[in-house]
Amino acid sequence: MLIISERINGQFASVGRAIDRRDARFIQELAVRQLEHGAEALDINVGPGRDDGPAAMEWLVSTVQEVTTAPLSLDTSGPRTMEAGLKAAKNRVIMNSTTAEEKRMDRFFPLCREHGAEIICLCMDERGVPNSADARAEMAMLMMTKAMEHDIMPDRLYLDPLVLPTSAAQDQGRKVVQAVQMFQTLDEPAPRTVVGLSNVSNGAKQRSLLNRTYLAMLLGAGLSAAICDPEDPELMATIKAGRVLLNERLYCDDFLRD
Ligand code: THG
């Protein structure tokens, strides 16, 4: 499972301030620390409510690329901010994300093709988030089909069922696990899947416990990637155990090391 760091995100107050001040050192130290803790890719999000989205994204991408060649997940719904990130990117890029809205797909799939990027397809449209695993799979299929019309093959996609906070939408937890299973039956080879893990514990106590328990369930369902915090040691221990149990890493007595 690909570990994508969630921390380079202007939604965190300290990161938002660093972006405002163009404090490259703060961002670079954070990126390096996340990678040292096991991040294999970095989600890059300038945060909500900015009027300098494109400029902030361009700076953030350039700043991070000075310290790593790891893949970047450009996390924005704004086409201009996305385009600025794509132009600045030298590293492998995952666009995060398109939704199933026609006008979004018509803007983002051409950008994806033009830049040879990968792209996350989020199960959401103008009517919101589908309420069942079936409806999520149907929406995922629609995005896969539309991507192919733009010459983007399914192996460049990540399907995201959209994890919701258990404190507000408790019935969705099981449905998202089922959706991850169903997505893998939509094509051959099975399409890849991704989630924003920490969504599940938004507004809850015991966030770390909820995050790692949910991750174990999703791993069992076949999840390919997670946007999460590798500086959570218990989450990382769960991922390491999961990799051994799914035969992705050879068992050895000190499997928790490195
Ligand atoms: N799918 C995809 N991309 C995503 C998400 C998703 N990107 C954003 C998000 N969801 C994943 N990233 C985060 C980042 C932070 C938090 C949750 C998910 C988080 N932040 C604290 C909070 O809101 O309480 C902020 C704490 C602070 O301010 O210090 O929980 O689902 N494709």
mmCIF file of C-alpha atoms and ligand atoms in Angstrom:
data_model
loop_
_atom_site.group_PDB
_atom_site.id
_atom_site.type_symbol
_atom_site.label_atom_id
_atom_site.label_comp_id
_atom_site.label_asym_id
_atom_site.label_seq_id
_atom_site.Cartn_x
_atom_site.Cartn_y
_atom_site.Cartn_z
ATOM 1 C CA MET A 1 0.000 0.000 0.000
ATOM 2 C CA LEU A 2 1.265 3.427 -1.022
ATOM 3 C CA ILE A 3 1.609 5.813 1.932
ATOM 4 C CA ILE A 4 0.773 9.390 0.900
ATOM 5 C CA SER A 5 1.517 12.032 3.553
ATOM 6 C CA GLU A 6 -1.492 14.226 4.415
ATOM 7 C CA ARG A 7 0.559 16.859 6.246
ATOM 8 C CA ILE A 8 1.645 19.296 3.501
ATOM 9 C CA ASN A 9 -1.785 20.904 3.738
ATOM 10 C CA GLY A 10 -2.599 24.569 4.421
ATOM 11 C CA GLN A 11 -5.549 23.370 6.480
ATOM 12 C CA PHE A 12 -3.042 22.790 9.305
ATOM 13 C CA ALA A 13 -2.581 26.236 10.847
ATOM 14 C CA SER A 14 1.243 26.022 11.020
ATOM 15 C CA VAL A 15 1.452 24.947 7.372
ATOM 16 C CA GLY A 16 -0.989 27.672 6.296
ATOM 17 C CA ARG A 17 1.205 30.277 8.009
ATOM 18 C CA ALA A 18 4.345 28.858 6.395
ATOM 19 C CA ILE A 19 2.709 29.136 2.969
ATOM 20 C CA ASP A 20 1.677 32.745 3.696
ATOM 21 C CA ARG A 21 5.228 33.636 4.689
ATOM 22 C CA ARG A 22 6.783 31.523 1.934
ATOM 23 C CA ASP A 23 8.803 29.830 4.678
ATOM 24 C CA ALA A 24 10.591 27.222 2.547
ATOM 25 C CA ARG A 25 12.572 25.805 5.449
ATOM 26 C CA PHE A 26 9.467 24.899 7.480
ATOM 27 C CA ILE A 27 7.861 23.130 4.508
ATOM 28 C CA GLN A 28 11.058 21.318 3.503
ATOM 29 C CA GLU A 29 11.744 20.100 7.048
ATOM 30 C CA LEU A 30 8.156 18.839 7.299
ATOM 31 C CA ALA A 31 8.432 17.043 3.946
ATOM 32 C CA VAL A 32 11.731 15.399 4.863
ATOM 33 C CA ARG A 33 10.403 14.333 8.265
ATOM 34 C CA GLN A 34 7.319 12.772 6.688
ATOM 35 C CA LEU A 35 9.481 10.865 4.187
ATOM 36 C CA GLU A 36 11.833 9.696 6.956
ATOM 37 C CA HIS A 37 8.811 8.340 8.817
ATOM 38 C CA GLY A 38 7.723 6.306 5.812
ATOM 39 C CA ALA A 39 5.763 8.570 3.455
ATOM 40 C CA GLU A 40 6.250 7.369 -0.128
ATOM 41 C CA ALA A 41 4.384 10.280 -1.746
ATOM 42 C CA LEU A 42 3.233 13.716 -0.555
ATOM 43 C CA ASP A 43 -0.248 15.221 -0.833
ATOM 44 C CA ILE A 44 0.157 18.933 -1.626
ATOM 45 C CA ASN A 45 -2.748 21.189 -0.637
ATOM 46 C CA VAL A 46 -2.533 24.981 -0.284
ATOM 47 C CA GLY A 47 -5.526 25.014 2.074
ATOM 48 C CA PRO A 48 -8.990 26.562 1.880
ATOM 49 C CA GLY A 49 -10.014 30.130 1.159
ATOM 50 C CA ARG A 50 -6.951 31.560 -0.584
ATOM 51 C CA ASP A 51 -6.996 34.151 -3.305
ATOM 52 C CA ASP A 52 -3.442 33.230 -4.359
ATOM 53 C CA GLY A 53 -4.135 29.516 -5.023
ATOM 54 C CA PRO A 54 -2.118 29.092 -8.233
ATOM 55 C CA ALA A 55 0.894 31.080 -6.949
ATOM 56 C CA ALA A 56 0.836 29.243 -3.609
ATOM 57 C CA MET A 57 0.644 25.856 -5.351
ATOM 58 C CA GLU A 58 3.500 26.687 -7.689
ATOM 59 C CA TRP A 59 5.664 27.753 -4.740
ATOM 60 C CA LEU A 60 4.721 24.713 -2.649
ATOM 61 C CA VAL A 61 5.501 22.243 -5.444
ATOM 62 C CA SER A 62 8.848 23.900 -6.279
ATOM 63 C CA THR A 63 9.793 24.118 -2.601
ATOM 64 C CA VAL A 64 9.047 20.453 -1.909
ATOM 65 C CA GLN A 65 10.829 19.302 -5.081
ATOM 66 C CA GLU A 66 14.059 20.881 -3.842
ATOM 67 C CA VAL A 67 14.254 18.160 -1.176
ATOM 68 C CA THR A 68 12.605 15.102 -2.770
ATOM 69 C CA THR A 69 11.883 13.254 -5.996
ATOM 70 C CA ALA A 70 8.903 11.442 -4.392
ATOM 71 C CA PRO A 71 5.571 11.508 -6.247
ATOM 72 C CA LEU A 72 3.283 14.465 -5.468
ATOM 73 C CA SER A 73 -0.496 14.316 -5.116
ATOM 74 C CA LEU A 74 -1.753 17.769 -6.142
ATOM 75 C CA ASP A 75 -4.805 18.256 -3.940
ATOM 76 C CA THR A 76 -7.099 21.000 -5.259
ATOM 77 C CA SER A 77 -10.504 21.353 -6.882
ATOM 78 C CA GLY A 78 -9.442 24.550 -8.645
ATOM 79 C CA PRO A 79 -8.456 24.097 -12.294
ATOM 80 C CA ARG A 80 -6.055 27.059 -12.272
ATOM 81 C CA THR A 81 -4.381 25.933 -9.063
ATOM 82 C CA MET A 82 -4.099 22.412 -10.488
ATOM 83 C CA GLU A 83 -2.601 23.694 -13.717
ATOM 84 C CA ALA A 84 -0.040 25.790 -11.819
ATOM 85 C CA GLY A 85 0.970 22.693 -9.846
ATOM 86 C CA LEU A 86 1.232 20.545 -12.973
ATOM 87 C CA LYS A 87 3.434 23.140 -14.692
ATOM 88 C CA ALA A 88 5.790 23.345 -11.712
ATOM 89 C CA ALA A 89 5.971 19.564 -11.213
ATOM 90 C CA LYS A 90 8.999 17.532 -12.263
ATOM 91 C CA ASN A 91 8.276 14.599 -9.977
ATOM 92 C CA ARG A 92 5.675 11.939 -10.789
ATOM 93 C CA VAL A 93 2.249 13.548 -10.301
ATOM 94 C CA ILE A 94 -1.115 12.298 -9.129
ATOM 95 C CA MET A 95 -3.914 14.835 -9.674
ATOM 96 C CA ASN A 96 -6.122 14.888 -6.564
ATOM 97 C CA SER A 97 -8.808 14.902 -7.805
ATOM 98 C CA THR A 98 -11.650 14.895 -10.290
ATOM 99 C CA THR A 99 -15.238 14.236 -9.247
ATOM 100 C CA ALA A 100 -17.953 12.736 -11.434
ATOM 101 C CA GLU A 101 -19.227 16.211 -12.340
ATOM 102 C CA GLU A 102 -19.196 16.544 -16.146
ATOM 103 C CA LYS A 103 -17.617 19.983 -16.157
ATOM 104 C CA ARG A 104 -14.873 18.875 -13.766
ATOM 105 C CA MET A 105 -14.058 15.755 -15.796
ATOM 106 C CA ASP A 106 -14.038 17.767 -19.038
ATOM 107 C CA ARG A 107 -11.443 20.113 -17.515
ATOM 108 C CA PHE A 108 -9.283 17.663 -15.525
ATOM 109 C CA PHE A 109 -9.012 14.623 -17.827
ATOM 110 C CA PRO A 110 -7.473 16.679 -20.675
ATOM 111 C CA LEU A 111 -4.968 18.164 -18.169
ATOM 112 C CA CYS A 112 -4.180 14.638 -16.951
ATOM 113 C CA ARG A 113 -3.533 13.427 -20.487
ATOM 114 C CA GLU A 114 -1.514 16.489 -21.462
ATOM 115 C CA HIS A 115 0.802 16.154 -18.450
ATOM 116 C CA GLY A 116 1.047 12.352 -18.436
ATOM 117 C CA ALA A 117 -0.278 12.427 -14.872
ATOM 118 C CA GLU A 118 -2.226 9.914 -12.821
ATOM 119 C CA ILE A 119 -5.542 10.999 -11.317
ATOM 120 C CA ILE A 120 -7.739 10.237 -8.319
ATOM 121 C CA CYS A 121 -11.451 9.847 -9.141
ATOM 122 C CA LEU A 122 -13.543 10.915 -6.155
ATOM 123 C CA CYS A 123 -17.027 9.408 -5.753
ATOM 124 C CA MET A 124 -18.980 12.619 -5.610
ATOM 125 C CA ASP A 125 -21.003 14.766 -8.010
ATOM 126 C CA GLU A 126 -23.251 17.857 -7.877
ATOM 127 C CA ARG A 127 -25.733 15.802 -5.868
ATOM 128 C CA GLY A 128 -23.172 14.877 -3.224
ATOM 129 C CA VAL A 129 -21.722 11.551 -2.101
ATOM 130 C CA PRO A 130 -23.557 8.348 -3.093
ATOM 131 C CA ASN A 131 -25.151 6.596 -0.153
ATOM 132 C CA SER A 132 -24.331 2.948 -0.921
ATOM 133 C CA ALA A 133 -21.398 0.805 -2.073
ATOM 134 C CA ASP A 134 -23.315 0.012 -5.285
ATOM 135 C CA ALA A 135 -23.943 3.647 -6.104
ATOM 136 C CA ARG A 136 -20.257 4.431 -5.447
ATOM 137 C CA ALA A 137 -19.182 1.607 -7.793
ATOM 138 C CA GLU A 138 -21.564 2.886 -10.471
ATOM 139 C CA MET A 139 -20.071 6.367 -10.172
ATOM 140 C CA ALA A 140 -16.521 4.976 -10.238
ATOM 141 C CA MET A 141 -17.389 3.069 -13.426
ATOM 142 C CA LEU A 142 -18.748 6.256 -14.998
ATOM 143 C CA MET A 143 -15.456 8.074 -14.243
ATOM 144 C CA MET A 144 -13.407 5.150 -15.608
ATOM 145 C CA THR A 145 -15.411 5.169 -18.831
ATOM 146 C CA LYS A 146 -15.101 8.921 -19.222
ATOM 147 C CA ALA A 147 -11.336 8.733 -18.589
ATOM 148 C CA MET A 148 -10.988 6.142 -21.353
ATOM 149 C CA GLU A 149 -12.822 8.486 -23.750
ATOM 150 C CA HIS A 150 -9.968 10.897 -22.999
ATOM 151 C CA ASP A 151 -7.382 8.166 -23.713
ATOM 152 C CA ILE A 152 -6.552 7.718 -20.034
ATOM 153 C CA MET A 153 -6.333 4.014 -19.300
ATOM 154 C CA PRO A 154 -7.612 2.641 -15.972
ATOM 155 C CA ASP A 155 -4.061 1.911 -14.784
ATOM 156 C CA ARG A 156 -3.527 5.678 -14.410
ATOM 157 C CA LEU A 157 -6.498 6.057 -12.060
ATOM 158 C CA TYR A 158 -7.052 5.732 -8.328
ATOM 159 C CA LEU A 159 -10.695 5.249 -7.320
ATOM 160 C CA ASP A 160 -11.655 6.998 -4.051
ATOM 161 C CA PRO A 161 -14.950 5.962 -2.390
ATOM 162 C CA LEU A 162 -14.787 9.062 -0.135
ATOM 163 C CA VAL A 163 -14.430 8.290 3.565
ATOM 164 C CA LEU A 164 -16.817 10.259 5.806
ATOM 165 C CA PRO A 165 -16.525 11.066 9.538
ATOM 166 C CA THR A 166 -17.910 8.253 11.660
ATOM 167 C CA SER A 167 -19.066 10.844 14.207
ATOM 168 C CA ALA A 168 -21.471 12.304 11.617
ATOM 169 C CA ALA A 169 -22.198 9.461 9.161
ATOM 170 C CA GLN A 170 -21.696 6.244 11.065
ATOM 171 C CA ASP A 171 -23.555 4.054 8.543
ATOM 172 C CA GLN A 172 -21.018 4.948 5.819
ATOM 173 C CA GLY A 173 -18.019 3.152 7.342
ATOM 174 C CA ARG A 174 -19.035 -0.344 6.262
ATOM 175 C CA LYS A 175 -20.279 0.885 2.871
ATOM 176 C CA VAL A 176 -16.895 2.402 2.046
ATOM 177 C CA VAL A 177 -15.130 -0.885 2.880
ATOM 178 C CA GLN A 178 -17.586 -2.688 0.559
ATOM 179 C CA ALA A 179 -17.017 -0.073 -2.147
ATOM 180 C CA VAL A 180 -13.247 -0.680 -2.049
ATOM 181 C CA GLN A 181 -13.960 -4.384 -2.617
ATOM 182 C CA MET A 182 -16.412 -3.700 -5.454
ATOM 183 C CA PHE A 183 -14.093 -1.255 -7.264
ATOM 184 C CA GLN A 184 -11.603 -4.085 -7.748
ATOM 185 C CA THR A 185 -14.162 -6.079 -9.754
ATOM 186 C CA LEU A 186 -14.747 -3.219 -12.233
ATOM 187 C CA ASP A 187 -11.798 -4.046 -14.482
ATOM 188 C CA GLU A 188 -9.005 -6.521 -15.102
ATOM 189 C CA PRO A 189 -6.420 -5.985 -13.689
ATOM 190 C CA ALA A 190 -8.217 -4.554 -10.657
ATOM 191 C CA PRO A 191 -8.242 -0.725 -10.544
ATOM 192 C CA ARG A 192 -6.267 0.912 -7.743
ATOM 193 C CA THR A 193 -8.037 2.479 -4.775
ATOM 194 C CA VAL A 194 -7.186 5.325 -2.376
ATOM 195 C CA VAL A 195 -8.766 6.986 0.659
ATOM 196 C CA GLY A 196 -8.245 10.080 2.801
ATOM 197 C CA LEU A 197 -7.970 8.058 6.009
ATOM 198 C CA SER A 198 -8.162 10.779 8.671
ATOM 199 C CA ASN A 199 -11.581 11.889 7.393
ATOM 200 C CA VAL A 200 -12.996 8.938 9.337
ATOM 201 C CA SER A 201 -12.041 10.410 12.699
ATOM 202 C CA ASN A 202 -12.866 14.058 12.013
ATOM 203 C CA GLY A 203 -14.738 15.508 14.965
ATOM 204 C CA ALA A 204 -14.110 12.392 17.086
ATOM 205 C CA LYS A 205 -11.980 11.524 20.117
ATOM 206 C CA GLN A 206 -9.446 8.663 19.865
ATOM 207 C CA ARG A 207 -8.545 9.732 16.354
ATOM 208 C CA SER A 208 -5.442 7.575 16.067
ATOM 209 C CA LEU A 209 -7.287 4.436 17.219
ATOM 210 C CA LEU A 210 -10.138 5.027 14.762
ATOM 211 C CA ASN A 211 -7.702 5.765 11.916
ATOM 212 C CA ARG A 212 -5.586 2.645 12.353
ATOM 213 C CA THR A 213 -8.534 0.322 12.965
ATOM 214 C CA TYR A 214 -10.224 1.577 9.812
ATOM 215 C CA LEU A 215 -6.991 1.254 7.866
ATOM 216 C CA ALA A 216 -6.717 -2.408 8.890
ATOM 217 C CA MET A 217 -10.253 -3.020 7.583
ATOM 218 C CA LEU A 218 -9.538 -1.237 4.303
ATOM 219 C CA LEU A 219 -6.238 -3.104 3.861
ATOM 220 C CA GLY A 220 -8.143 -6.360 4.222
ATOM 221 C CA ALA A 221 -10.534 -5.139 1.522
ATOM 222 C CA GLY A 222 -7.586 -4.588 -0.839
ATOM 223 C CA LEU A 223 -6.859 -0.835 -0.554
ATOM 224 C CA SER A 224 -3.887 0.319 -2.710
ATOM 225 C CA ALA A 225 -3.060 3.729 -1.206
ATOM 226 C CA ALA A 226 -3.904 5.959 1.760
ATOM 227 C CA ILE A 227 -3.481 9.666 2.435
ATOM 228 C CA CYS A 228 -2.528 9.591 6.127
ATOM 229 C CA ASP A 229 -0.029 10.733 8.756
ATOM 230 C CA PRO A 230 3.142 8.594 8.830
ATOM 231 C CA GLU A 231 4.236 10.395 11.996
ATOM 232 C CA ASP A 232 1.575 8.399 13.868
ATOM 233 C CA PRO A 233 3.706 5.486 15.145
ATOM 234 C CA GLU A 234 0.771 3.207 15.917
ATOM 235 C CA LEU A 235 -0.694 3.739 12.461
ATOM 236 C CA MET A 236 2.685 2.863 10.932
ATOM 237 C CA ALA A 237 2.950 -0.284 13.071
ATOM 238 C CA THR A 238 -0.492 -1.321 11.787
ATOM 239 C CA ILE A 239 0.611 -0.738 8.181
ATOM 240 C CA LYS A 240 3.798 -2.768 8.717
ATOM 241 C CA ALA A 241 1.845 -5.637 10.285
ATOM 242 C CA GLY A 242 -0.672 -5.427 7.433
ATOM 243 C CA ARG A 243 2.075 -5.664 4.821
ATOM 244 C CA VAL A 244 3.405 -8.831 6.468
ATOM 245 C CA LEU A 245 -0.061 -10.352 6.870
ATOM 246 C CA LEU A 246 -0.901 -9.665 3.201
ATOM 247 C CA ASN A 247 2.448 -11.189 2.137
ATOM 248 C CA GLU A 248 3.707 -7.907 0.695
ATOM 249 C CA ARG A 249 6.778 -8.056 2.960
ATOM 250 C CA LEU A 250 8.694 -11.130 4.013
ATOM 251 C CA TYR A 251 8.071 -11.947 7.655
ATOM 252 C CA CYS A 252 11.005 -11.498 10.018
ATOM 253 C CA ASP A 253 10.979 -11.171 13.813
ATOM 254 C CA ASP A 254 11.775 -7.466 13.689
ATOM 255 C CA PHE A 255 9.222 -6.547 10.981
ATOM 256 C CA LEU A 256 8.429 -3.354 12.914
ATOM 257 C CA ARG A 257 11.947 -2.020 12.287
ATOM 258 C CA ASP A 258 12.641 0.472 9.468
HETATM 259 N N1 THG B 1 -9.694 11.946 -0.590
HETATM 260 C C1 THG B 1 -8.771 12.524 -1.371
HETATM 261 N N2 THG B 1 -8.035 13.579 -0.966
HETATM 262 C C2 THG B 1 -8.245 14.114 0.256
HETATM 263 C C3 THG B 1 -9.190 13.544 1.122
HETATM 264 C C4 THG B 1 -9.951 12.430 0.657
HETATM 265 N N3 THG B 1 -7.514 15.198 0.675
HETATM 266 C C5 THG B 1 -7.865 15.883 1.895
HETATM 267 C C6 THG B 1 -8.324 14.894 2.939
HETATM 268 N N4 THG B 1 -9.348 14.057 2.396
HETATM 269 C C7 THG B 1 -7.147 14.069 3.420
HETATM 270 N N5 THG B 1 -6.245 14.877 4.193
HETATM 271 C C8 THG B 1 -6.558 15.247 5.493
HETATM 272 C C9 THG B 1 -5.756 16.197 6.108
HETATM 273 C C10 THG B 1 -6.016 16.590 7.409
HETATM 274 C C11 THG B 1 -7.092 16.054 8.088
HETATM 275 C C12 THG B 1 -7.880 15.096 7.497
HETATM 276 C C13 THG B 1 -7.593 14.689 6.185
HETATM 277 C C14 THG B 1 -7.414 16.493 9.467
HETATM 278 N N6 THG B 1 -7.074 17.720 9.836
HETATM 279 C C15 THG B 1 -7.314 18.266 11.123
HETATM 280 C C16 THG B 1 -8.820 18.443 11.392
HETATM 281 O O1 THG B 1 -9.554 18.768 10.454
HETATM 282 O O2 THG B 1 -9.210 18.258 12.516
HETATM 283 C C17 THG B 1 -6.653 19.609 11.232
HETATM 284 C C18 THG B 1 -5.967 19.669 12.502
HETATM 285 C C19 THG B 1 -5.181 20.923 12.644
HETATM 286 O O3 THG B 1 -5.646 21.964 12.198
HETATM 287 O O4 THG B 1 -4.110 20.866 13.221
HETATM 288 O O5 THG B 1 -8.022 15.762 10.217
HETATM 289 O O6 THG B 1 -10.816 11.874 1.344
HETATM 290 N N7 THG B 1 -8.552 12.002 -2.601
#
